[in-house]
Coordinates of C-alpha atoms and ligand atoms in Angstrom, one line a residue:
M3 CA -0.1 -0.1 0.0
T4 CA 3.0 2.3 0.0
T5 CA 2.8 5.2 -2.2
Q6 CA 6.7 5.4 -2.4
T7 CA 7.2 3.8 -5.8
Q8 CA 3.9 4.4 -7.3
P9 CA 3.1 7.2 -10.2
P10 CA 1.3 10.3 -9.0
M11 CA -2.3 9.8 -8.1
S12 CA -3.0 12.2 -10.4
D13 CA -3.1 9.7 -12.8
L14 CA -6.2 7.7 -12.8
D15 CA -4.7 4.4 -13.5
A16 CA -2.4 4.7 -10.5
F17 CA -5.2 6.0 -8.5
R18 CA -7.5 3.2 -9.2
A19 CA -4.5 0.6 -8.5
H20 CA -3.9 2.2 -5.5
L21 CA -7.4 2.1 -4.3
D22 CA -7.9 -1.5 -5.3
A23 CA -4.5 -2.4 -3.2
I24 CA -6.2 -0.4 -0.2
I25 CA -9.8 -2.0 -0.4
D26 CA -8.4 -5.6 -1.1
S27 CA -5.6 -5.3 1.5
E28 CA -5.9 -7.6 4.5
T29 CA -5.7 -4.8 6.9
T30 CA -9.0 -3.3 5.3
R31 CA -10.9 -6.6 5.3
R32 CA -10.3 -7.0 9.0
M33 CA -11.1 -3.7 9.5
I34 CA -14.6 -4.0 7.8
D35 CA -15.2 -7.4 9.3
E36 CA -14.6 -6.0 12.7
A37 CA -17.0 -2.9 12.3
E38 CA -19.8 -4.9 10.8
R39 CA -19.3 -7.6 13.7
T40 CA -19.5 -4.9 16.2
S41 CA -21.5 -2.2 14.5
V42 CA -18.7 0.4 15.5
F43 CA -17.6 2.8 12.8
P44 CA -13.6 2.1 12.1
R45 CA -12.3 5.9 12.4
E46 CA -8.9 4.2 11.2
F47 CA -10.3 3.8 7.8
V48 CA -10.8 7.7 7.0
R49 CA -7.4 7.9 8.5
L50 CA -6.1 5.2 6.4
L51 CA -7.4 7.0 3.2
G52 CA -6.1 10.3 4.1
R53 CA -2.8 9.0 5.0
E54 CA -2.8 7.0 1.6
G55 CA -3.3 10.5 -0.3
V56 CA -6.6 9.0 -1.5
Y57 CA -8.7 12.6 -0.8
A58 CA -5.5 14.7 -1.6
A59 CA -5.5 12.9 -5.2
K60 CA -9.0 13.8 -5.8
W61 CA -9.1 17.2 -4.3
G62 CA -5.6 18.6 -4.8
D63 CA -5.7 22.5 -4.3
R64 CA -9.1 23.1 -6.1
A65 CA -12.3 24.1 -4.7
Q66 CA -13.9 21.4 -6.9
P67 CA -12.8 17.5 -7.0
S68 CA -11.7 15.6 -9.9
L69 CA -14.8 13.8 -10.9
E70 CA -13.2 11.1 -12.4
H71 CA -11.1 10.5 -9.1
T72 CA -14.7 10.9 -7.2
L73 CA -16.3 8.0 -9.4
A74 CA -13.4 5.6 -8.9
L75 CA -13.2 6.4 -5.3
A76 CA -17.0 5.7 -5.0
E77 CA -17.2 2.9 -6.8
R78 CA -14.5 1.1 -4.9
L79 CA -15.9 2.1 -1.7
G80 CA -19.2 0.2 -3.0
R81 CA -17.1 -2.8 -2.9
L82 CA -16.2 -2.8 0.5
G83 CA -19.0 -5.0 1.6
S84 CA -20.2 -2.5 3.9
G85 CA -22.9 0.3 3.0
G86 CA -22.4 2.0 6.4
I87 CA -18.7 2.6 6.1
A88 CA -18.7 3.5 2.5
T89 CA -21.2 6.0 3.2
A90 CA -19.1 7.5 6.5
A91 CA -16.4 8.0 4.2
T92 CA -18.3 9.5 1.3
L93 CA -20.1 12.0 3.8
H94 CA -16.8 13.1 5.3
D95 CA -16.0 13.7 1.6
S96 CA -19.2 15.9 0.8
A97 CA -18.5 17.9 3.8
I98 CA -15.1 18.4 2.5
A99 CA -16.6 19.6 -0.6
M100 CA -18.7 22.3 1.2
L101 CA -15.6 23.6 3.1
R102 CA -13.3 23.5 0.0
R103 CA -15.9 25.6 -1.9
F104 CA -17.5 27.9 0.9
G105 CA -15.2 27.9 3.4
R106 CA -13.7 31.6 3.8
S107 CA -11.7 31.8 7.0
D108 CA -8.0 30.4 7.5
A109 CA -9.8 28.2 10.3
V110 CA -12.1 26.5 8.2
R111 CA -9.4 26.0 5.2
E112 CA -7.1 24.4 7.8
I113 CA -10.0 21.9 8.9
A114 CA -10.6 20.9 5.4
D115 CA -6.9 20.3 4.4
R116 CA -6.6 18.2 7.7
A117 CA -9.9 16.4 6.8
I118 CA -8.2 15.7 3.5
A119 CA -5.4 14.1 5.4
G120 CA -7.4 12.0 7.0
D121 CA -6.7 13.7 10.3
I122 CA -10.1 14.9 11.1
M123 CA -13.3 13.0 10.5
L124 CA -16.1 15.3 9.4
C125 CA -20.0 14.8 9.4
V126 CA -23.3 16.7 8.5
S127 CA -26.5 17.1 9.9
A128 CA -29.9 18.6 8.8
T129 CA -32.4 16.4 9.8
E130 CA -34.5 17.0 13.1
A131 CA -37.2 15.1 14.7
G132 CA -39.8 17.5 13.2
A133 CA -38.1 18.2 10.0
G134 CA -36.4 15.6 7.4
S135 CA -37.2 16.1 3.7
D136 CA -38.4 19.6 4.3
M137 CA -35.5 21.2 5.5
L138 CA -37.2 24.5 5.7
G139 CA -39.0 23.4 8.7
L140 CA -35.8 23.0 10.8
S141 CA -36.2 24.4 14.2
S142 CA -32.6 24.8 15.6
T143 CA -31.4 28.3 15.6
A144 CA -28.5 30.5 15.4
V145 CA -28.5 33.9 17.2
R146 CA -25.7 36.7 17.0
E147 CA -23.7 37.0 20.3
G148 CA -20.9 39.2 20.4
D149 CA -18.2 38.1 17.5
G150 CA -19.9 35.1 17.0
Y151 CA -23.2 32.9 17.1
R152 CA -25.1 31.0 19.6
L153 CA -26.4 27.9 18.2
R154 CA -29.4 25.8 19.9
G155 CA -31.0 23.0 19.3
H156 CA -30.8 19.3 18.1
K157 CA -30.2 17.2 15.3
K158 CA -32.1 13.3 14.9
M159 CA -29.5 11.9 12.4
A160 CA -25.7 12.5 12.3
S161 CA -23.7 9.9 10.9
P162 CA -21.1 8.9 12.1
S163 CA -21.3 11.6 14.9
P164 CA -19.8 9.6 17.8
Y165 CA -16.6 9.3 15.5
S166 CA -16.3 12.7 14.1
D167 CA -14.5 15.7 15.2
Y168 CA -16.4 18.2 13.5
I169 CA -19.9 18.7 12.4
L170 CA -21.7 21.0 9.7
L171 CA -25.1 21.9 11.3
A172 CA -28.0 23.6 9.6
V173 CA -29.8 25.9 11.6
R174 CA -32.3 29.2 11.2
G175 CA -30.4 32.3 11.2
V176 CA -33.4 34.0 13.7
D177 CA -32.2 37.5 14.2
H178 CA -31.3 38.2 10.4
S179 CA -32.8 40.1 7.7
H180 CA -33.7 36.9 5.9
A181 CA -35.8 35.7 8.9
G182 CA -38.7 33.5 7.4
R183 CA -38.7 29.9 5.9
D184 CA -35.8 30.9 3.9
D185 CA -33.5 31.8 6.8
L186 CA -31.1 28.9 6.9
A187 CA -27.5 29.0 7.8
L188 CA -24.7 26.4 8.1
F189 CA -21.8 26.1 10.5
L190 CA -18.7 24.2 11.4
V191 CA -18.8 23.1 15.0
P192 CA -16.3 21.0 17.0
M193 CA -17.9 17.8 18.4
S194 CA -16.5 18.8 21.7
Q195 CA -19.1 21.5 22.0
V196 CA -22.3 19.1 21.1
R197 CA -23.9 16.3 22.9
V198 CA -24.0 13.1 21.3
G199 CA -26.7 10.7 22.1
K200 CA -27.3 6.9 22.0
V201 CA -26.6 5.5 18.5
F202 CA -29.7 4.5 16.7
D203 CA -30.0 0.8 15.8
T204 CA -30.8 1.2 12.4
V205 CA -32.2 -1.5 10.1
G206 CA -29.4 -1.3 7.7
A207 CA -25.9 0.5 7.6
K208 CA -25.4 -0.1 11.2
S209 CA -21.5 1.0 11.2
V210 CA -22.2 4.4 9.9
C211 CA -23.2 5.0 13.3
T212 CA -26.1 7.3 13.2
A213 CA -26.7 9.3 16.3
P214 CA -28.7 12.4 17.5
V215 CA -26.8 15.6 18.7
H216 CA -27.7 18.4 20.8
F217 CA -26.4 21.8 21.3
D218 CA -26.3 24.9 23.0
T219 CA -23.0 26.4 22.2
W220 CA -21.3 29.4 21.0
V221 CA -18.8 29.5 17.8
P222 CA -17.0 32.4 16.3
A223 CA -18.2 34.1 13.1
E224 CA -15.6 32.5 11.0
M225 CA -17.1 29.0 11.5
M226 CA -19.9 30.1 9.6
I227 CA -20.0 28.3 6.3
A228 CA -23.0 29.7 4.8
R229 CA -24.8 33.0 6.3
P230 CA -28.6 33.0 6.6
G231 CA -30.4 32.3 3.2
T232 CA -27.7 30.7 1.4
C233 CA -27.7 27.4 3.3
L234 CA -29.8 25.5 0.7
A235 CA -27.2 26.5 -2.0
V236 CA -24.3 25.3 0.0
L237 CA -26.1 22.3 1.1
S238 CA -27.5 21.6 -2.4
W239 CA -23.9 21.3 -3.8
G240 CA -22.8 19.2 -0.8
L241 CA -25.7 17.0 -1.7
A242 CA -24.8 17.2 -5.5
H243 CA -21.7 15.7 -4.3
E244 CA -22.8 13.0 -2.0
R245 CA -25.6 11.7 -4.4
F246 CA -23.4 11.4 -7.2
A247 CA -20.8 9.4 -4.9
I248 CA -23.7 7.3 -3.1
A249 CA -25.0 6.1 -7.0
A250 CA -21.6 5.4 -8.0
Q251 CA -21.0 3.4 -4.7
V252 CA -24.3 1.4 -4.7
L253 CA -23.5 0.6 -8.3
G254 CA -20.0 -0.6 -7.3
G255 CA -21.6 -2.6 -4.9
S256 CA -24.5 -4.1 -6.9
D257 CA -21.6 -5.2 -9.6
F258 CA -19.6 -6.7 -6.6
A259 CA -22.8 -8.7 -5.4
I260 CA -23.5 -9.9 -8.9
G261 CA -20.2 -11.2 -9.4
L262 CA -20.4 -13.2 -6.1
T263 CA -23.9 -14.6 -7.2
V264 CA -22.5 -15.5 -10.6
A265 CA -20.0 -17.7 -8.5
R266 CA -22.4 -19.2 -6.4
M267 CA -24.6 -20.2 -9.4
K268 CA -21.8 -21.8 -11.1
K269 CA -20.8 -23.7 -7.9
R270 CA -24.1 -25.0 -6.5
E271 CA -26.1 -27.6 -8.2
S272 CA -30.0 -28.1 -7.8
F273 CA -31.8 -30.8 -9.9
G274 CA -28.7 -32.2 -11.1
V275 CA -27.4 -29.2 -12.7
K276 CA -25.6 -25.6 -11.6
L277 CA -28.0 -23.0 -10.7
F278 CA -26.6 -21.2 -13.4
E279 CA -27.9 -23.6 -15.9
H280 CA -31.6 -22.8 -14.9
Q281 CA -32.6 -20.1 -17.4
A282 CA -34.9 -18.4 -14.9
L283 CA -32.1 -17.6 -12.7
R284 CA -29.4 -16.9 -15.6
L285 CA -31.6 -14.4 -17.3
R286 CA -32.9 -12.7 -14.2
I287 CA -28.9 -12.1 -13.1
A288 CA -28.1 -11.0 -16.8
D289 CA -31.0 -8.6 -16.9
L290 CA -29.7 -7.0 -13.5
K291 CA -26.0 -6.9 -14.9
A292 CA -27.1 -5.2 -18.3
R293 CA -28.8 -2.6 -16.2
V294 CA -26.2 -2.2 -13.7
D295 CA -23.5 -1.9 -16.4
L296 CA -25.7 0.9 -18.6
M297 CA -26.2 3.0 -15.6
R298 CA -22.4 2.8 -14.7
W299 CA -21.9 4.1 -18.2
G300 CA -24.4 6.7 -17.6
L301 CA -22.4 8.0 -14.6
R302 CA -19.3 8.1 -16.7
A303 CA -21.1 10.2 -19.3
M304 CA -22.4 12.6 -16.7
I305 CA -18.7 13.5 -15.5
T306 CA -18.0 14.6 -19.0
D307 CA -20.5 17.6 -18.7
P308 CA -18.2 20.8 -18.8
A309 CA -20.4 22.4 -16.1
G310 CA -19.7 19.5 -13.5
L311 CA -22.2 18.0 -11.5
N312 CA -25.3 19.6 -11.2
V313 CA -28.2 19.1 -8.6
R314 CA -30.9 17.6 -11.0
S315 CA -28.8 15.0 -12.5
S316 CA -26.9 13.7 -9.1
A317 CA -30.6 13.4 -7.8
A318 CA -31.5 11.3 -10.8
A319 CA -28.5 9.3 -10.6
K320 CA -28.7 8.8 -6.6
V321 CA -32.8 7.7 -6.8
S322 CA -32.4 5.3 -10.0
A323 CA -29.0 3.6 -8.7
V324 CA -30.2 2.9 -5.4
R325 CA -33.6 1.5 -6.4
L326 CA -31.8 -0.7 -8.9
A327 CA -29.0 -1.7 -6.3
C328 CA -32.0 -2.6 -4.0
E329 CA -33.3 -5.0 -6.5
V330 CA -30.0 -6.5 -7.2
M331 CA -29.5 -7.1 -3.4
S332 CA -32.6 -8.6 -3.2
E333 CA -32.4 -10.8 -6.1
C334 CA -28.9 -11.8 -5.3
M335 CA -29.9 -12.8 -1.6
H336 CA -32.9 -14.8 -2.9
I337 CA -30.5 -16.8 -5.3
F338 CA -28.3 -17.8 -2.2
G339 CA -31.3 -19.1 -1.1
T340 CA -31.0 -20.1 2.8
V341 CA -27.2 -19.2 2.7
G342 CA -28.7 -15.7 1.6
A343 CA -31.2 -15.6 4.6
I344 CA -28.8 -16.9 7.4
E345 CA -26.8 -13.9 9.0
N346 CA -23.7 -15.8 9.5
E347 CA -23.4 -17.6 6.4
S348 CA -23.4 -15.0 4.0
P349 CA -23.3 -11.0 4.0
L350 CA -26.2 -10.7 1.4
G351 CA -28.8 -9.8 3.8
R352 CA -27.0 -7.3 5.4
W353 CA -26.1 -5.8 1.7
W354 CA -29.8 -5.8 1.1
R355 CA -30.5 -3.8 4.0
D356 CA -27.7 -1.3 3.5
A357 CA -29.1 -0.8 0.1
K358 CA -32.8 -0.1 1.5
M359 CA -31.1 2.7 3.9
A360 CA -29.9 4.4 0.8
R361 CA -33.3 5.1 -0.3
I362 CA -33.8 7.0 2.7
G363 CA -30.3 8.8 3.7
G364 CA -29.2 11.6 1.6
G365 CA -32.6 12.4 0.3
T366 CA -35.7 9.9 -0.2
D367 CA -36.7 8.6 -3.6
E368 CA -39.9 11.1 -3.6
V369 CA -37.7 14.2 -2.6
L370 CA -35.2 13.5 -5.5
W371 CA -37.9 12.5 -8.0
E372 CA -39.4 15.9 -7.3
I373 CA -36.1 17.8 -8.1
V374 CA -36.2 15.8 -11.2
A375 CA -40.0 16.5 -11.8
A376 CA -39.2 20.2 -11.3
G377 CA -36.9 20.2 -14.6
L378 CA -39.5 18.3 -16.8
E379 CA -40.0 20.1 -19.9
P380 CA -43.2 19.6 -22.1
D381 CA -43.1 19.0 -25.6
F382 CA -45.7 21.6 -26.7
E383 CA -45.1 21.6 -30.0
S384 CA -45.0 17.8 -31.0
Y385 CA -47.9 17.7 -28.9
D386 CA -49.8 20.2 -30.9
R387 CA -48.8 18.4 -34.1
L388 CA -49.5 15.0 -33.0
V389 CA -52.6 15.3 -30.7
R390 CA -56.2 15.9 -31.5
E391 CA -58.3 16.4 -28.8
W392 CA -62.1 16.1 -29.2
Q393 CA -63.6 19.4 -28.7
P394 CA -67.4 19.7 -28.6
E395 CA -67.6 22.4 -31.2
D396 CA -65.8 20.4 -33.6
D397 CA -68.9 18.0 -33.6
G398 CA -70.3 19.5 -36.6
Ligands
FAD405 C1 -28.9 5.4 8.0 C2 -29.4 6.9 7.8 C3 -28.4 7.9 8.0 C4 -28.3 9.2 8.1 N1 -27.8 10.0 8.2 C5 -28.0 11.3 8.3 C6 -27.0 12.4 8.3 O1 -25.6 12.1 8.7 N2 -27.3 13.6 8.5 C7 -28.3 14.1 8.2 O2 -28.5 15.2 8.0 N3 -29.6 13.2 7.9 C8 -29.4 11.9 7.9 N4 -30.3 10.6 7.7 C9 -31.5 11.4 7.6 C10 -32.3 11.5 6.3 O3 -31.7 12.3 5.3 C11 -33.6 11.5 6.6 O4 -34.3 10.3 7.3 C12 -34.5 11.8 5.0 O5 -34.2 13.2 4.8 C13 -35.6 11.8 5.4 O6 -36.4 12.6 6.3 P1 -37.4 12.1 7.5 O7 -36.9 10.8 8.1 O8 -37.7 13.1 8.3 O9 -38.7 11.4 6.6 P2 -39.8 12.6 6.1 O10 -39.6 13.8 5.5 O11 -41.0 12.6 7.4 O12 -40.4 11.4 5.2 C14 -41.4 10.5 5.3 C15 -41.6 9.9 3.9 O13 -42.6 10.5 3.4 C16 -42.1 11.0 2.1 N5 -42.3 12.4 1.9 C17 -41.8 13.5 2.4 N6 -42.2 14.7 2.0 C18 -43.0 14.4 0.5 C19 -43.3 14.7 -0.7 N7 -43.5 16.2 -0.5 N8 -43.9 14.1 -1.4 C20 -43.8 12.9 -1.4 N9 -43.1 12.1 -0.4 C21 -43.0 12.8 0.7 C22 -40.6 10.8 2.0 O14 -39.9 10.6 0.8 C23 -40.5 9.6 3.0 O15 -40.8 8.3 2.3 C24 -30.2 9.6 7.8 C25 -31.0 8.7 7.5 C26 -30.7 7.2 7.9 C27 -31.6 6.3 7.2

């Protein structure tokens, strides 16, 4: 895994090969197995990625990441076999995306650099008990106090807050001229200044260690990343990054699960032949593989857009990829039969639950479809040419 004799990781092939070596290493495998066994997020994993120069290669000195590196990293994180750990590494990276592009103060820039080096772990939270999909319903507040702000409130879901050093908090800037529903601001806060509650026993992605946080604390103004009224724009950029990466991640994981399932089908016999000889199974897995491959090609095409990532295509990519991944994991688990159904005989059941969590975290299906719907363009010209509507006055 050493970087000593390798070509610079700005070279994509070198980056991919280096990532493969990290993901497939014995150290990583042991770390992941242990984390999945104990449901404890392995902080060391992000330190390892940082130390090995993975985040540095995708960020360089730029405010925006190399999308090729983002795609390569996310696909390989999907192959870790742990939706929770892959998601935590992606959330950390999406927080870096917001700090790199919108962080103005030296203090924030330094924190972003240390996060890229893996010395600092970041998490992000907007969700509250009373507001999840509808972010404009948040109730936590930021009130000007001296040279900074007093932040008060709570967040229901913050992953992996027990293992993070800083958290990005979306709150209402109540005493600002933007007061109203669109007055959200974003602050970077040391975890030492918030109280982390008990980790939730989530149905899947347990190793992402999602926990609530409570806060009544003061931060200097330099820790404000988005002033009131601008938070949604900053979060949208972070979410575009996160959603694109989650799409690539779950497709990488789906491809991995399909490979494993094909191996199972070529080893296991039923009715005197290999499972792979049963057309019903073979064609189902072929259909899934075809759709996964096409969607992976779609992501490659997305990053060739000179305008970079945008909110709408990232939302579309995430909702489509995650729903496909749920189908893939469900079918793969099914083809594994009882081995798929027993926790300690294969990881398929866990992967199925991890995929389901991804339909909620980072924006639910419906919220993402609404973003896509907002950009739908009617083709009135063709409609008028091709469709004749019956009108009572046409009746002669
Ligand atoms: C494992 C996990 C980790 C998470 N980690 C984080 C984190 O680190 N940081 C963070 O901020 N959040 C995190 N979340 C929270 C996640 O982002 C929210 O759960 C999600 O945004 C949905 O919010 P909600 O739970 O309040 O659901 P609600 O908003 O109450 O929605 C409930 C259901 O109604 C649907 N719905 C809501 N509004 C509409 C509408 N207008 N039209 C149609 N359907 C609608 C939703 O799609 C959903 O199916 C995490 C969630 C999970 C499961």
